[in-house]
Short mmCIF file of C-alpha atoms in Angstrom, two decimals:
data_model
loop_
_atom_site.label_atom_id
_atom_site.label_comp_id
_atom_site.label_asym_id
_atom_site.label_seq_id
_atom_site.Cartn_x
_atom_site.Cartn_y
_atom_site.Cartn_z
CA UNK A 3 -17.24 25.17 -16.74
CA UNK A 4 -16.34 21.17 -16.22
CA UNK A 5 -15.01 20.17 -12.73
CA UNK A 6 -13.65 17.33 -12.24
CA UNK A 7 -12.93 16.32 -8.58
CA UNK A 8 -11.06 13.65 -7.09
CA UNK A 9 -11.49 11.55 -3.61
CA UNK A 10 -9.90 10.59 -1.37
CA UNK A 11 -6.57 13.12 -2.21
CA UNK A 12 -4.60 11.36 -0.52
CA UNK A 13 -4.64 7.50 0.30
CA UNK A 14 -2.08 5.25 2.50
CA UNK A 15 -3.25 1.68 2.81
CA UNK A 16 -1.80 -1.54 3.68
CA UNK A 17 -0.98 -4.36 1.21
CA UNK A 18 -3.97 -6.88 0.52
CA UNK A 19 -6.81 -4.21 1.25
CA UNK A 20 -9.50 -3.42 -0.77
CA UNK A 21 -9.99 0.56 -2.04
CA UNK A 22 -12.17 2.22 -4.31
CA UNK A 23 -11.01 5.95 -5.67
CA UNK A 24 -13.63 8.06 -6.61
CA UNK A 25 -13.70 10.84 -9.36
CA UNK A 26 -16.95 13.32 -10.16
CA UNK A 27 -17.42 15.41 -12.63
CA UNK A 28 -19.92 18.19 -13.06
CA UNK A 29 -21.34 18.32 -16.61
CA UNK A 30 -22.46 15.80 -19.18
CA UNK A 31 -19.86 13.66 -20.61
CA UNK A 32 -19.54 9.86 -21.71
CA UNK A 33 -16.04 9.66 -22.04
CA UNK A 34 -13.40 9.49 -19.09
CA UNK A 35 -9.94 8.32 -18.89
CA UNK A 36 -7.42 7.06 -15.81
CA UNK A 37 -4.07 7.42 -15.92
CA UNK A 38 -1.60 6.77 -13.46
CA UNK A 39 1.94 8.98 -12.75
CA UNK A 40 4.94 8.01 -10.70
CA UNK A 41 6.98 10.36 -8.60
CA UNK A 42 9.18 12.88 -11.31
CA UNK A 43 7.50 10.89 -14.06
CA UNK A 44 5.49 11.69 -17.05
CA UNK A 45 1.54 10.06 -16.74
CA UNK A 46 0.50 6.94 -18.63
CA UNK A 47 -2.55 5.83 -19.59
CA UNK A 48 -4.49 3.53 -17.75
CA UNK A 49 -7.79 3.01 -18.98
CA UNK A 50 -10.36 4.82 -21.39
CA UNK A 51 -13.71 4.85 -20.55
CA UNK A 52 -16.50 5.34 -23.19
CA UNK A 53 -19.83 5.10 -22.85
CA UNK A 54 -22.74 4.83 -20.02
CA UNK A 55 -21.46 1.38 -17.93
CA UNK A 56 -18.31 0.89 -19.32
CA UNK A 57 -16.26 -1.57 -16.96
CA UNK A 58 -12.59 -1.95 -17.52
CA UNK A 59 -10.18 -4.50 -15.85
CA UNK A 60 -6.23 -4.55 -15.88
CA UNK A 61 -4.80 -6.90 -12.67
CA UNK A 62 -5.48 -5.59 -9.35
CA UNK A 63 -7.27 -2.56 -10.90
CA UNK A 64 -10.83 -1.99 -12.50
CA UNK A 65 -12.71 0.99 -13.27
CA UNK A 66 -16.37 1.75 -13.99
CA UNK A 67 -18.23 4.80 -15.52
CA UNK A 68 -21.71 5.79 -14.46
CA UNK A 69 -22.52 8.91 -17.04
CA UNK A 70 -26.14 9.56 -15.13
CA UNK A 71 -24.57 9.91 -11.74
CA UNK A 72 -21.67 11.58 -13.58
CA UNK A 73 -19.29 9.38 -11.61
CA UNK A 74 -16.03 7.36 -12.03
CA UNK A 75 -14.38 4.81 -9.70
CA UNK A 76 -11.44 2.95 -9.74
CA UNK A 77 -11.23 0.19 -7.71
CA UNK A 78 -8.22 -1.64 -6.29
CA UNK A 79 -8.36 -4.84 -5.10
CA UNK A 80 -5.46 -6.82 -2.89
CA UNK A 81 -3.37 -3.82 -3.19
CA UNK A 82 0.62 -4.22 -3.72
CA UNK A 83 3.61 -1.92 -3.49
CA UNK A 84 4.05 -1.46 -6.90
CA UNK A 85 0.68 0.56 -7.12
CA UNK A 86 1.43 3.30 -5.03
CA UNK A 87 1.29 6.46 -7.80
CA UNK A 88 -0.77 8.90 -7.96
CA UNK A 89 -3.96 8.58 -10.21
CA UNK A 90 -6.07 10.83 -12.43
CA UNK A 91 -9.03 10.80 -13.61
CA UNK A 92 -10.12 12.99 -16.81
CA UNK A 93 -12.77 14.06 -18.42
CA UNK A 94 -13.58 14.81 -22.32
CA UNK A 95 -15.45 17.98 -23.18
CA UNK A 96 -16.54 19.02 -26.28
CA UNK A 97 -15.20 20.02 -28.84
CA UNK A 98 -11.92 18.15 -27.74
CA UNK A 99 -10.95 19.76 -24.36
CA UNK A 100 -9.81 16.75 -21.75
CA UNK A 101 -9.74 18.08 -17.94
CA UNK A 102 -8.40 16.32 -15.37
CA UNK A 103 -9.65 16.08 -11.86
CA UNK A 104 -6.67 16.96 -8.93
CA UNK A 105 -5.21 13.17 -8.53
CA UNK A 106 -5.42 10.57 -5.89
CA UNK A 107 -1.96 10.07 -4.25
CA UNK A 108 -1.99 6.33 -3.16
CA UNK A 109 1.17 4.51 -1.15
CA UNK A 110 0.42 0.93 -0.29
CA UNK A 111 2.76 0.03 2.68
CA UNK A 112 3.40 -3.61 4.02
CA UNK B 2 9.11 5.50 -32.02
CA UNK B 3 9.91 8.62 -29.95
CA UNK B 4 6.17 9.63 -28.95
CA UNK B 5 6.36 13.18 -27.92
CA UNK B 6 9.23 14.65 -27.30
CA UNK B 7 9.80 18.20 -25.10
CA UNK B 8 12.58 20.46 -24.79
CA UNK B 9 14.15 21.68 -22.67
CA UNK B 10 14.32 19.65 -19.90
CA UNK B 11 14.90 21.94 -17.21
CA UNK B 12 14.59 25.81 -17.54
CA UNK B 13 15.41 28.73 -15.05
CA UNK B 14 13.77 32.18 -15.72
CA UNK B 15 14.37 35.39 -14.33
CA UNK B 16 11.27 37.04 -13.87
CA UNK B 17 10.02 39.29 -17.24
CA UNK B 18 12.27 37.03 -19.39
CA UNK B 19 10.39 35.38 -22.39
CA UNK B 20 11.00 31.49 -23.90
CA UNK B 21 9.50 29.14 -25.84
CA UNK B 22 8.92 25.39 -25.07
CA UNK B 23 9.04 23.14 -27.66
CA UNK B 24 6.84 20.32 -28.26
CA UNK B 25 6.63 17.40 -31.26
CA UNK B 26 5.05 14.01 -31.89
CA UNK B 27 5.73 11.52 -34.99
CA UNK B 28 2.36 9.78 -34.11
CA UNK B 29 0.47 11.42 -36.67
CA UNK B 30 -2.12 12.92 -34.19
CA UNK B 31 -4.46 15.63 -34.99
CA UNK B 32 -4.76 16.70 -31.21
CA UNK B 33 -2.20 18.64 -29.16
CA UNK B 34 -2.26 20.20 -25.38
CA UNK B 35 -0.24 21.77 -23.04
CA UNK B 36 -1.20 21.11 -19.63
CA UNK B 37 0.45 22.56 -16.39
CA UNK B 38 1.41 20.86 -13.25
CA UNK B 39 1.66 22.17 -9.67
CA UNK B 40 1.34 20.01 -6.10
CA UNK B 41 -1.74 19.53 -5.37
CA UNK B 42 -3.48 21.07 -8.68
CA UNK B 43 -3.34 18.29 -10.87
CA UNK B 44 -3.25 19.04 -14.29
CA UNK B 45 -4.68 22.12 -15.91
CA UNK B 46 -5.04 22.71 -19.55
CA UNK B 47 -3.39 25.45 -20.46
CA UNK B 48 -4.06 25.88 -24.62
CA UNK B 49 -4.88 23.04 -26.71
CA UNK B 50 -4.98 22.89 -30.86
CA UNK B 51 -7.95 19.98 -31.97
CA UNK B 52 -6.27 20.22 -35.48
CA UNK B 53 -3.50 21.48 -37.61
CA UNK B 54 -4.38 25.70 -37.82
CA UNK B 55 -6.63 25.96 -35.07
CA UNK B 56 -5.66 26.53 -31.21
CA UNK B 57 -8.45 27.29 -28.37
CA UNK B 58 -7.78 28.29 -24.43
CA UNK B 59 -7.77 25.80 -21.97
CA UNK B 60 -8.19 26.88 -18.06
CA UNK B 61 -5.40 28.93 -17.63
CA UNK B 62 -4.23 30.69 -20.49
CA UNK B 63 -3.62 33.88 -19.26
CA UNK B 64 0.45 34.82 -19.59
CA UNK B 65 0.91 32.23 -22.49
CA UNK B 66 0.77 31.95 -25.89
CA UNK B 67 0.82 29.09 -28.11
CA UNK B 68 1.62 28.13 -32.19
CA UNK B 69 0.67 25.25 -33.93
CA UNK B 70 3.48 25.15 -36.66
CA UNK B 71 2.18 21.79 -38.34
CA UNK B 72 0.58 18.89 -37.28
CA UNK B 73 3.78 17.41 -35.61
CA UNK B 74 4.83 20.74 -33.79
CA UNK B 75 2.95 23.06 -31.06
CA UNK B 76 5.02 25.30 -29.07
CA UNK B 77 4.31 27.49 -26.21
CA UNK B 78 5.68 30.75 -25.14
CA UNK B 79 5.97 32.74 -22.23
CA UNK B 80 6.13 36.54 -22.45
CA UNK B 81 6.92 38.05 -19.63
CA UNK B 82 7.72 35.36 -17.08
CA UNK B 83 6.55 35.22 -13.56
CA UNK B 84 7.45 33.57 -10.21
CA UNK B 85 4.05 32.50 -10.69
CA UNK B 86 4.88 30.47 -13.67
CA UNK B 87 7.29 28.30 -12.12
CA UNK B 88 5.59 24.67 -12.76
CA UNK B 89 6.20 21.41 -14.38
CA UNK B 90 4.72 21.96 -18.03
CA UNK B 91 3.37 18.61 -20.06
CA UNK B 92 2.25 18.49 -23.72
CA UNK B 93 0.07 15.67 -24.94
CA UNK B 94 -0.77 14.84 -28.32
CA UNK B 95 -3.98 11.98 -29.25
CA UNK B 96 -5.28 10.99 -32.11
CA UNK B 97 -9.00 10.11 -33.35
CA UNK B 98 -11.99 12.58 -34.30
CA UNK B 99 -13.46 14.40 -31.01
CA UNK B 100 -11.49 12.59 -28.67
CA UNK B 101 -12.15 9.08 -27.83
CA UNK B 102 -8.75 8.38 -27.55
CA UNK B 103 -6.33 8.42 -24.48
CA UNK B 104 -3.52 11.23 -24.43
CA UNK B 105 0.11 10.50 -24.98
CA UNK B 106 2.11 12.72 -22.47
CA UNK B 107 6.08 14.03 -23.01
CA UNK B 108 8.01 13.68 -20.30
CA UNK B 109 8.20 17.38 -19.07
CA UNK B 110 9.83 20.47 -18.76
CA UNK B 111 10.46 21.76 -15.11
CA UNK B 112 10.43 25.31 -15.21
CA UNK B 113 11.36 27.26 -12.78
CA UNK B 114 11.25 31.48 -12.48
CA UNK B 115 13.23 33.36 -9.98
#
C-alpha cells in the first residue's frame, strides 16, 4: 500500500528565509502533484510533476521530483505572508488512485 | 464555468441516520474521487470511479458507498452514520487517460454527526 509522508508537519518561519518541504513516498511512481489549501478553503493545484527530474518554478516556489529516491521537495525561497497555507503533496498510483501525503502547515511571520 | 460543484454545504447527522452527498462537474472529466479530511490526516481517498460505470475503494471505504450516475455525477452515501464520520468531505474530478493530470477539488461539505 502507497504512503506518502510529509516533513516538516508543521513549519513557522520568518519572512525572507529560505525552506525546503519535503514529501516521500513509498512505492514506484513518476507522477506527483503539490497543491496548496488555505484555512476553510477548498485545495488548488500547484504544480504537477511528471517524470524522473522534473523541476517546476512558480515565484517564490519551485519543486523537484527525484523518482529513484522516491522523493519530492518544494522549495521556498524569500518567503512572504501570503504563503502561509498548508501544502500537499500527492502521489499517482496505478490504475488512477492519487494519495496524498498528511500536509505541511506553513505560517511565514514578519 | 462552475468546476465541481458539492451539496450540501453543511450537514448535521444524528448517529445511524443515512444521506447522500452530491457531487457534479461540467469539465468533461473521466475521473472522479471522494476524499476525506480530518486535522492532521490530510486527505484520504475514500472511493474513486476512473471512468463512467466503474468505481474502486480508496483507503477508507468502509461505512460508505458510492454511485457513479454518469460521467458528470458521483454521489456518496452514508448508511448508518457515525460520530466517527464527522469530517470535511471533498470530491475531485480530472481529466486525461491514467492520470497525468492535476485534480480539480469542490469546495466541501462539512459534515458533522452527533
Amino acid at each position: 500500500e502507497l504512503k506518502v509522508e510529509q516533513n516538516p508537519l508543521f513549519l513557522s518561519m520568518q519572512e525572507g528565509k529560505n525552506y525546503t518541504i519535503y514529501c516521500n513516498y513509498s512505492t514506484t511512481s513518476d507522477r506527483l502533484y503539490w497543491y496548496r489549501q488555505d484555512p476553510g478553503k477548498s485545495l488548488e493545484s500547484l504544480f504537477v510533476l511528471l517524470s524522473n527530474g522534473a523541476v517546476k518554478q512558480e515565484g517564490r516556489l519551485m519543486a523537484s521530483l527525484d523518482t529513484k529516491a522516491r522523493l519530492s521537495t518544494l522549495h521556498i525561497t524569500a518567503a512572504v505572508h501570503d504563503l502561509s497555507a498548508t501544502y500537499f503533496c500527492a502521489v499517482d498510483m496505478l490504475p488512477d488512485k492519487l494519495i496524498f501525503g498528511t500536509g505541511t502547515r506553513l505560517q511565514v511571520f514578519p | 464555468n462552475a468546476g465541481v460543484t458539492q451539496t450540501p454545504k453543511f450537514q448535521v447527522l444524528k448517529t445511524g441516520q443515512s444521506m447522500t452527498l452530491q457531487c457534479a462537474q461540467d469539465m468533461n472529466h473521466n475521473s472522479m474521487y471522494w476524499y476525506r479530511q480530518d486535522p492532521g490526516m490530510g486527505l484520504r481517498l475514500i472511493y474513486y470511479s476512473a471512468s463512467e460505470g466503474t468505481t474502486d475503494k480508496g483507503e477508507v471505504p468502509n461505512g460508505y458507498n458510492v454511485s457513479r450516475l454518469n460521467k458528470r455525477e458521483f454521489s456518496l452515501r452514508l448508511e448508518s452514520a457515525a460520530p466517527s464520520q464527522t469530517s470535511v468531505y471533498f470530491c475531485a474530478s480530472r481529466a486525461g487517460h491514467l492520470g497525468q493530470s492535476p485534480l480539480h477539488f469542490g469546495n466541501g461539505t462539512r459534515l458533522t454527526v452527533t
